[in-house]
């Protein structure tokens, strides 16, 4: 589910790389792959990293698809192959039935933690992407 | 040819084909989803699926009529709330731009777009469900509209920006004031793109289940905007995780209907955009 995000955002960053950079590399005799890997990708590096961060934040907040397959085990396991639980899954499973004052509050707190995590990651990612795309448009 | 050149050409070929393979894998994921849904859900699709209420466990038959209608209600109300706000915010960002402020708003809209949907659900729960004293379809709409606003804002802004400066200048030169210029020249010129953005946004929120879990909740019977309402995504989740085989089959069929609706919306949006760009370039 993170793949479409990474694709569309890193594509934008790669498109922001000025044409002259590619042409210069090709004119110097680089193959297409060398142009891509040594010129285009480093130029758009920050934006691509940003797109990966965006994907990461998206994955952190993904609820339903994870809830259905993660196993919903409240114990922490080291192994990735054992059942587990994610913040979003806990909220999804317990919120509708949470009674009293403490339980909903605890779940809202979990929501705050999740919100804080994704805001920080997304904030960094967006800054990186803006830096890359504006760098490209200024020079071209 | 020197050995180095051969090596470089080899690396070139191998890596370029590797990128090709990854592309194919990505596309294959969509077709795998579609294929699985059609294979498993196609059998359970019938007329009664669209017209009947869910059957109790153990009984055969039944349908998801209430979930389909509920989804339309919730998403429709969310669109009524979210599209105007998002549209005008987009117009503001594109036309009345105060550079510093606009870039901050743009940044915040992007952040809002990245907020996990379940957290948006908590927001709607705190702002709508708690004060109103119960779960309701309207609370679900509120949650979905919060997700819709940043999408529509950014799309509107992006497409209005593409309207050429010369059109704006022509309107202003004819004596139109700024609002008249926006309403009669800029928005009509960018309307196709803006419309596409709205359709894509609505398609995106109509598949969301997490924000509806504890706002609209679900319902085995007909709901409404003032009471708990069933929606397709939540219903699919409930049916798919239930222990009854018959319900699981219904979930597959529900998934097929949902993805069908979303795909139709997406494809029609692309068609609207593709059929002649309304913006003259240059």
Short mmCIF file of C-alpha atoms in Angstrom, two decimals:
data_model
loop_
_atom_site.label_atom_id
_atom_site.label_comp_id
_atom_site.label_asym_id
_atom_site.label_seq_id
_atom_site.Cartn_x
_atom_site.Cartn_y
_atom_site.Cartn_z
CA UNK A 1 0.00 0.00 0.00
CA UNK A 2 3.01 2.29 0.32
CA UNK A 3 4.17 1.55 -3.22
CA UNK A 4 1.76 3.88 -5.08
CA UNK A 5 2.80 6.79 -2.83
CA UNK A 6 6.49 6.20 -3.29
CA UNK A 7 5.99 5.87 -7.05
CA UNK A 8 3.99 9.04 -7.62
CA UNK A 9 6.02 11.28 -5.30
CA UNK A 10 9.46 10.08 -6.38
CA UNK A 11 8.33 10.38 -9.99
CA UNK A 12 7.60 14.05 -9.31
CA UNK A 13 11.05 14.50 -7.82
CA UNK A 14 12.70 12.73 -10.76
CA UNK A 15 10.76 14.87 -13.23
CA UNK A 16 12.04 17.98 -11.45
CA UNK A 17 15.60 17.06 -12.45
CA UNK A 18 16.60 19.47 -15.23
CA UNK A 19 16.82 18.01 -18.70
CA UNK A 20 20.29 19.48 -19.19
CA UNK A 21 21.66 17.23 -16.45
CA UNK A 22 20.55 14.12 -18.31
CA UNK A 23 21.70 15.40 -21.67
CA UNK A 24 25.10 16.35 -20.29
CA UNK A 25 25.60 12.89 -18.81
CA UNK A 26 24.50 11.13 -21.99
CA UNK A 27 26.71 13.41 -24.08
CA UNK A 28 29.71 12.39 -21.96
CA UNK A 29 29.09 8.81 -23.01
CA UNK A 30 27.26 7.48 -19.96
CA UNK A 31 24.81 4.64 -20.51
CA UNK A 32 21.17 5.18 -19.63
CA UNK A 33 21.55 3.37 -16.35
CA UNK A 34 24.66 5.35 -15.41
CA UNK A 35 22.81 8.58 -16.18
CA UNK A 36 19.89 7.48 -14.04
CA UNK A 37 21.89 6.14 -11.14
CA UNK A 38 24.76 8.61 -10.95
CA UNK A 39 23.11 11.84 -12.10
CA UNK A 40 19.32 11.80 -11.92
CA UNK A 41 18.81 9.84 -8.70
CA UNK A 42 21.39 11.77 -6.64
CA UNK A 43 19.82 15.03 -7.84
CA UNK A 44 16.37 13.91 -6.69
CA UNK A 45 17.74 12.02 -3.65
CA UNK A 46 16.01 14.13 -1.02
CA UNK A 47 12.63 13.91 -2.72
CA UNK A 48 12.90 10.15 -3.09
CA UNK A 49 13.83 9.82 0.58
CA UNK A 50 10.83 12.04 1.33
CA UNK A 51 8.55 9.78 -0.66
CA UNK A 52 9.80 6.78 1.33
CA UNK A 53 9.07 8.64 4.57
CA UNK A 54 5.58 9.44 3.29
CA UNK A 55 5.06 5.77 2.55
CA UNK A 56 6.34 4.90 6.03
CA UNK A 57 3.88 7.29 7.69
CA UNK A 58 1.09 5.88 5.54
CA UNK A 59 2.01 2.36 6.64
CA UNK A 60 2.14 3.42 10.31
CA UNK A 61 -1.39 4.76 10.15
CA UNK A 62 -2.87 2.02 8.02
CA UNK A 63 -5.64 0.46 10.04
CA UNK A 64 -8.00 -1.99 8.45
CA UNK A 65 -5.70 -4.01 6.22
CA UNK A 66 -3.34 -4.49 9.16
CA UNK A 67 -6.06 -5.26 11.71
CA UNK A 68 -7.36 -8.08 9.56
CA UNK A 69 -4.08 -9.94 9.30
CA UNK A 70 -1.87 -8.97 12.24
CA UNK A 71 -3.46 -11.38 14.72
CA UNK A 72 -4.38 -8.79 17.38
CA UNK A 73 -2.23 -10.25 20.14
CA UNK A 74 -1.76 -7.79 23.02
CA UNK A 75 1.57 -9.40 24.00
CA UNK A 76 4.76 -8.09 22.43
CA UNK A 77 6.77 -10.60 20.39
CA UNK A 78 10.24 -10.20 18.98
CA UNK A 79 9.54 -12.33 15.93
CA UNK A 80 7.93 -10.73 12.92
CA UNK A 81 6.29 -14.07 12.23
CA UNK A 82 4.33 -14.14 15.49
CA UNK A 83 0.99 -12.37 15.94
CA UNK A 84 1.25 -8.78 17.05
CA UNK A 85 -0.71 -5.58 17.42
CA UNK A 86 -0.39 -2.09 16.02
CA UNK A 87 -1.57 1.21 17.48
CA UNK A 88 -4.13 1.68 14.75
CA UNK A 89 -5.41 -1.87 15.19
CA UNK A 90 -5.87 -1.44 18.96
CA UNK A 91 -7.92 1.71 18.40
CA UNK A 92 -9.98 0.08 15.65
CA UNK A 93 -10.76 -2.99 17.74
CA UNK A 94 -11.52 -1.40 21.10
CA UNK A 95 -12.82 2.10 20.52
CA UNK A 96 -16.43 1.36 19.63
CA UNK A 97 -16.86 -0.80 22.74
CA UNK A 98 -14.80 1.29 25.15
CA UNK A 99 -16.88 2.23 28.17
CA UNK A 100 -16.28 4.40 31.22
CA UNK A 101 -13.82 7.27 31.19
CA UNK A 102 -10.42 5.62 31.37
CA UNK A 103 -10.65 3.29 28.39
CA UNK A 104 -11.66 5.89 25.76
CA UNK A 105 -9.09 8.29 27.19
CA UNK A 106 -6.34 5.70 26.91
CA UNK A 107 -7.31 5.00 23.30
CA UNK A 108 -7.37 8.71 22.45
CA UNK A 109 -3.90 8.97 23.99
CA UNK A 110 -2.76 6.14 21.71
CA UNK A 111 -4.24 8.14 18.84
CA UNK A 112 -2.18 11.14 19.95
CA UNK A 113 1.01 9.06 19.91
CA UNK A 114 0.20 7.82 16.42
CA UNK A 115 -0.68 11.35 15.30
CA UNK A 116 2.59 12.74 16.71
CA UNK A 117 4.67 10.05 14.99
CA UNK A 118 3.06 10.51 11.60
CA UNK A 119 3.10 14.33 11.80
CA UNK A 120 6.85 14.35 12.51
CA UNK A 121 7.62 11.86 9.73
CA UNK A 122 5.29 13.56 7.25
CA UNK A 123 6.56 17.01 8.18
CA UNK A 124 10.15 15.99 7.45
CA UNK A 125 9.13 14.20 4.28
CA UNK A 126 7.19 17.18 2.89
CA UNK A 127 10.12 19.52 3.60
CA UNK A 128 12.46 17.20 1.71
CA UNK A 129 10.08 16.98 -1.24
CA UNK A 130 9.56 20.75 -1.40
CA UNK A 131 13.33 21.26 -1.28
CA UNK A 132 13.85 18.90 -4.22
CA UNK A 133 11.09 20.11 -6.49
CA UNK A 134 11.85 23.81 -5.94
CA UNK A 135 15.57 23.17 -6.57
CA UNK A 136 14.66 21.68 -9.93
CA UNK A 137 12.25 24.41 -10.99
CA UNK A 138 14.61 27.24 -10.02
CA UNK A 139 17.41 26.08 -12.27
CA UNK A 140 15.48 25.00 -15.31
CA UNK B 1 34.78 -3.12 -27.66
CA UNK B 2 36.79 -3.05 -24.49
CA UNK B 3 35.91 -5.28 -21.56
CA UNK B 4 34.89 -2.20 -19.52
CA UNK B 5 32.41 -1.08 -22.15
CA UNK B 6 30.88 -4.53 -22.37
CA UNK B 7 30.56 -4.58 -18.59
CA UNK B 8 28.91 -1.16 -18.54
CA UNK B 9 26.46 -2.16 -21.24
CA UNK B 10 25.69 -5.35 -19.33
CA UNK B 11 24.99 -3.43 -16.11
CA UNK B 12 22.85 -1.02 -18.10
CA UNK B 13 20.75 -3.81 -19.57
CA UNK B 14 20.38 -5.75 -16.33
CA UNK B 15 19.38 -2.72 -14.25
CA UNK B 16 16.96 -1.33 -16.79
CA UNK B 17 15.23 -4.69 -17.05
CA UNK B 18 15.14 -4.88 -13.26
CA UNK B 19 13.25 -1.58 -13.14
CA UNK B 20 10.92 -3.03 -15.76
CA UNK B 21 10.29 -6.12 -13.63
CA UNK B 22 9.43 -3.96 -10.61
CA UNK B 23 7.00 -1.96 -12.72
CA UNK B 24 5.29 -5.13 -13.87
CA UNK B 25 5.10 -6.36 -10.24
CA UNK B 26 3.40 -3.12 -9.19
CA UNK B 27 0.82 -3.35 -11.93
CA UNK B 28 0.35 -7.05 -11.24
CA UNK B 29 -0.69 -6.24 -7.66
CA UNK B 30 -3.76 -4.38 -8.92
CA UNK B 31 -4.70 -7.20 -11.25
CA UNK B 32 -4.17 -9.78 -8.50
CA UNK B 33 -6.62 -7.86 -6.28
CA UNK B 34 -9.13 -7.56 -9.09
CA UNK B 35 -8.76 -11.20 -10.09
CA UNK B 36 -9.17 -12.49 -6.53
CA UNK B 37 -12.25 -10.34 -5.96
CA UNK B 38 -13.89 -11.41 -9.20
CA UNK B 39 -13.05 -15.07 -8.61
CA UNK B 40 -14.30 -15.14 -5.00
CA UNK B 41 -16.95 -12.45 -5.08
CA UNK B 42 -18.46 -12.96 -8.50
CA UNK B 43 -20.29 -16.09 -7.39
CA UNK B 44 -22.12 -14.32 -4.56
CA UNK B 45 -23.28 -11.39 -6.65
CA UNK B 46 -26.97 -11.61 -7.37
CA UNK B 47 -29.97 -9.34 -7.59
CA UNK B 48 -30.84 -9.91 -3.95
CA UNK B 49 -27.35 -8.81 -2.99
CA UNK B 50 -28.30 -5.28 -4.03
CA UNK B 51 -31.87 -5.27 -2.69
CA UNK B 52 -31.95 -7.22 0.59
CA UNK B 53 -30.79 -6.64 4.14
CA UNK B 54 -28.02 -8.86 5.54
CA UNK B 55 -29.23 -12.29 6.56
CA UNK B 56 -28.70 -13.50 10.12
CA UNK B 57 -25.82 -15.99 10.50
CA UNK B 58 -26.76 -19.45 9.33
CA UNK B 59 -29.40 -18.27 6.91
CA UNK B 60 -28.49 -18.26 3.26
CA UNK B 61 -29.11 -15.31 0.96
CA UNK B 62 -29.50 -11.74 2.04
CA UNK B 63 -27.66 -8.76 0.66
CA UNK B 64 -25.88 -5.59 1.52
CA UNK B 65 -28.51 -3.13 0.33
CA UNK B 66 -28.34 -1.15 3.56
CA UNK B 67 -24.56 -0.87 3.36
CA UNK B 68 -24.67 0.33 -0.25
CA UNK B 69 -27.32 2.95 0.50
CA UNK B 70 -25.54 3.88 3.75
CA UNK B 71 -22.25 4.39 1.90
CA UNK B 72 -23.98 6.63 -0.62
CA UNK B 73 -25.57 8.68 2.19
CA UNK B 74 -22.39 9.03 4.24
CA UNK B 75 -20.13 9.78 1.29
CA UNK B 76 -22.73 12.11 -0.25
CA UNK B 77 -23.02 14.16 2.94
CA UNK B 78 -19.23 14.18 3.29
CA UNK B 79 -18.93 15.49 -0.27
CA UNK B 80 -21.53 18.21 0.45
CA UNK B 81 -19.48 19.38 3.44
CA UNK B 82 -15.98 18.81 2.11
CA UNK B 83 -16.11 19.83 -1.55
CA UNK B 84 -17.21 23.48 -1.07
CA UNK B 85 -14.69 24.07 1.73
CA UNK B 86 -11.89 22.38 -0.18
CA UNK B 87 -12.79 24.13 -3.43
CA UNK B 88 -12.84 27.64 -1.99
CA UNK B 89 -9.67 27.01 -0.03
CA UNK B 90 -8.06 25.90 -3.28
CA UNK B 91 -9.29 29.05 -5.04
CA UNK B 92 -7.80 31.11 -2.24
CA UNK B 93 -4.44 29.37 -2.42
CA UNK B 94 -4.25 29.76 -6.16
CA UNK B 95 -5.69 33.25 -6.60
CA UNK B 96 -5.44 35.35 -3.45
CA UNK B 97 -2.04 34.16 -2.60
CA UNK B 98 -0.08 35.86 0.11
CA UNK B 99 3.15 33.95 -0.54
CA UNK B 100 4.23 33.15 3.01
CA UNK B 101 0.76 32.35 4.33
CA UNK B 102 -0.20 30.30 1.30
CA UNK B 103 2.85 28.07 1.52
CA UNK B 104 2.14 27.45 5.20
CA UNK B 105 -1.46 26.52 4.37
CA UNK B 106 -0.27 24.27 1.56
CA UNK B 107 2.15 22.53 3.93
CA UNK B 108 -0.55 22.06 6.57
CA UNK B 109 -3.00 20.70 3.97
CA UNK B 110 -0.37 18.15 2.94
CA UNK B 111 0.15 17.19 6.58
CA UNK B 112 -3.60 16.85 7.09
CA UNK B 113 -3.67 14.59 4.08
CA UNK B 114 -1.13 12.34 5.80
CA UNK B 115 -2.94 12.06 9.14
CA UNK B 116 -3.90 8.41 9.69
CA UNK B 117 -7.58 7.86 8.95
CA UNK B 118 -8.18 6.26 12.34
CA UNK B 119 -7.01 9.46 14.05
CA UNK B 120 -9.50 11.42 11.93
CA UNK B 121 -12.10 9.00 13.26
CA UNK B 122 -11.12 9.91 16.84
CA UNK B 123 -11.49 13.59 15.95
CA UNK B 124 -15.01 13.06 14.62
CA UNK B 125 -15.85 10.95 17.66
CA UNK B 126 -14.77 13.73 20.02
CA UNK B 127 -16.40 16.54 18.03
CA UNK B 128 -19.62 14.92 16.81
CA UNK B 129 -20.38 11.59 18.48
CA UNK B 130 -19.74 12.71 22.07
CA UNK B 131 -21.72 15.99 21.98
CA UNK B 132 -24.57 14.36 20.06
CA UNK B 133 -24.65 11.47 22.48
CA UNK B 134 -24.52 8.62 19.99
CA UNK B 135 -23.06 7.16 16.84
CA UNK B 136 -24.53 8.55 13.63
CA UNK B 137 -24.04 8.56 9.89
CA UNK B 138 -23.43 12.29 10.13
CA UNK B 139 -20.40 11.73 12.37
CA UNK B 140 -19.03 9.41 9.70
CA UNK B 141 -19.60 12.08 7.08
CA UNK B 142 -17.78 14.60 9.25
CA UNK B 143 -14.78 12.28 9.52
CA UNK B 144 -14.72 11.62 5.77
CA UNK B 145 -15.09 15.31 4.93
CA UNK B 146 -12.00 16.10 7.03
CA UNK B 147 -10.11 13.67 4.79
CA UNK B 148 -11.69 15.07 1.63
CA UNK B 149 -10.91 18.75 2.24
CA UNK B 150 -7.10 18.65 1.78
CA UNK B 151 -7.40 16.48 -1.33
CA UNK B 152 -9.88 18.83 -3.03
CA UNK B 153 -7.94 21.91 -1.91
CA UNK B 154 -4.64 20.76 -3.38
CA UNK B 155 -6.22 19.50 -6.62
CA UNK B 156 -8.23 22.69 -7.15
CA UNK B 157 -5.18 24.84 -6.50
CA UNK B 158 -3.00 22.78 -8.80
CA UNK B 159 -5.40 22.94 -11.76
CA UNK B 160 -6.31 26.62 -11.32
CA UNK B 161 -2.61 27.44 -11.34
CA UNK B 162 -2.33 25.91 -14.78
CA UNK B 163 -4.76 28.47 -16.21
CA UNK B 164 -2.52 30.80 -18.25
CA UNK B 165 -1.73 34.23 -16.91
CA UNK B 166 -2.78 35.79 -20.22
CA UNK B 167 -6.41 34.77 -19.62
CA UNK B 168 -6.43 36.46 -16.22
CA UNK B 169 -4.81 39.58 -17.63
CA UNK B 170 -7.33 39.72 -20.47
CA UNK B 171 -10.22 39.55 -18.01
CA UNK B 172 -8.73 42.21 -15.78
CA UNK B 173 -8.00 44.43 -18.82
CA UNK B 174 -11.66 44.22 -19.79
CA UNK B 175 -12.48 45.77 -16.46
CA UNK B 176 -13.52 42.72 -14.48
CA UNK B 177 -12.74 42.86 -10.79
CA UNK B 178 -10.80 40.03 -9.21
CA UNK B 179 -13.79 38.00 -8.07
CA UNK B 180 -15.47 38.29 -11.48
CA UNK B 181 -12.26 37.21 -13.17
CA UNK B 182 -12.03 34.12 -10.96
CA UNK B 183 -15.70 33.17 -11.26
CA UNK B 184 -16.14 33.69 -15.00
CA UNK B 185 -12.69 33.03 -16.46
CA UNK B 186 -10.29 31.13 -14.22
CA UNK B 187 -12.65 28.56 -12.69
CA UNK B 188 -14.42 27.67 -15.98
CA UNK B 189 -11.05 27.33 -17.71
CA UNK B 190 -9.77 24.97 -15.04
CA UNK B 191 -13.09 23.26 -14.41
CA UNK B 192 -12.21 19.91 -15.96
CA UNK B 193 -9.19 19.46 -13.78
CA UNK B 194 -11.01 20.65 -10.69
CA UNK B 195 -13.88 18.26 -11.38
CA UNK B 196 -11.42 15.41 -11.82
CA UNK B 197 -9.86 16.24 -8.47
CA UNK B 198 -13.26 16.17 -6.80
CA UNK B 199 -14.20 12.80 -8.29
CA UNK B 200 -10.85 11.30 -7.30
CA UNK B 201 -11.23 12.66 -3.78
CA UNK B 202 -14.71 11.24 -3.36
CA UNK B 203 -13.55 7.89 -4.76
CA UNK B 204 -10.71 7.88 -2.28
CA UNK B 205 -12.88 8.52 0.81
CA UNK B 206 -15.59 6.11 -0.25
CA UNK B 207 -13.22 3.21 0.38
CA UNK B 208 -12.24 4.36 3.87
CA UNK B 209 -13.39 2.15 6.70
CA UNK B 210 -11.24 3.13 9.67
CA UNK B 211 -12.82 6.58 10.28
CA UNK B 212 -16.31 5.05 10.17
CA UNK B 213 -15.68 2.27 12.70
CA UNK B 214 -16.65 4.31 15.74
CA UNK B 215 -18.46 7.25 14.15
CA UNK B 216 -21.06 5.79 11.80
CA UNK B 217 -20.56 2.39 13.44
CA UNK B 218 -22.57 -0.16 11.48
CA UNK B 219 -26.10 -1.41 11.36
CA UNK B 220 -27.79 -4.63 10.32
CA UNK B 221 -30.81 -2.62 9.20
CA UNK B 222 -31.43 0.63 7.33
CA UNK B 223 -29.65 3.55 8.94
CA UNK B 224 -29.74 7.26 8.38
CA UNK B 225 -27.66 10.32 8.99
CA UNK B 226 -28.90 10.57 12.57
CA UNK B 227 -28.45 6.95 13.60
CA UNK B 228 -25.75 4.30 13.24
CA UNK B 229 -25.42 3.54 9.55
CA UNK B 230 -23.92 0.60 7.72
CA UNK B 231 -21.36 1.38 5.05
CA UNK B 232 -19.75 -0.91 2.50
CA UNK B 233 -16.17 -0.76 3.83
CA UNK B 234 -17.14 -1.37 7.47
CA UNK B 235 -19.61 -4.06 6.46
CA UNK B 236 -16.94 -5.82 4.43
CA UNK B 237 -14.63 -5.73 7.43
CA UNK B 238 -17.29 -7.13 9.76
CA UNK B 239 -18.33 -9.86 7.33
CA UNK B 240 -14.79 -10.82 6.39
CA UNK B 241 -13.65 -11.24 10.01
CA UNK B 242 -16.78 -13.15 11.01
CA UNK B 243 -16.60 -16.92 11.48
CA UNK B 244 -19.48 -17.68 9.07
CA UNK B 245 -18.65 -18.92 5.58
CA UNK B 246 -21.71 -17.33 4.07
CA UNK B 247 -20.81 -13.93 5.51
CA UNK B 248 -17.26 -14.29 4.19
CA UNK B 249 -18.66 -14.89 0.72
CA UNK B 250 -20.79 -11.76 1.06
CA UNK B 251 -17.66 -9.84 2.07
CA UNK B 252 -15.92 -10.87 -1.17
CA UNK B 253 -18.91 -9.73 -3.17
CA UNK B 254 -19.03 -6.46 -1.22
CA UNK B 255 -15.36 -5.91 -1.96
CA UNK B 256 -16.01 -6.49 -5.64
CA UNK B 257 -18.86 -3.94 -5.66
CA UNK B 258 -16.75 -1.38 -3.77
CA UNK B 259 -13.71 -1.72 -6.00
CA UNK B 260 -15.97 -1.65 -9.04
CA UNK B 261 -17.51 1.67 -7.95
CA UNK B 262 -14.12 3.18 -7.13
CA UNK B 263 -12.60 2.02 -10.42
CA UNK B 264 -15.54 3.43 -12.39
CA UNK B 265 -15.11 6.77 -10.61
CA UNK B 266 -11.36 6.78 -11.25
CA UNK B 267 -11.64 5.86 -14.90
CA UNK B 268 -14.41 8.38 -15.55
CA UNK B 269 -12.36 11.07 -13.84
CA UNK B 270 -9.42 10.31 -16.12
CA UNK B 271 -11.75 10.38 -19.12
CA UNK B 272 -13.10 13.81 -18.14
CA UNK B 273 -9.55 15.06 -17.93
CA UNK B 274 -8.36 13.35 -21.09
CA UNK B 275 -11.19 14.53 -23.32
CA UNK B 276 -9.65 17.73 -24.58
CA UNK B 277 -7.87 19.98 -22.12
CA UNK B 278 -10.05 23.03 -21.57
CA UNK B 279 -7.04 25.19 -20.82
CA UNK B 280 -5.46 26.74 -23.91
CA UNK B 281 -1.70 26.62 -23.45
CA UNK B 282 0.64 29.51 -23.91
#
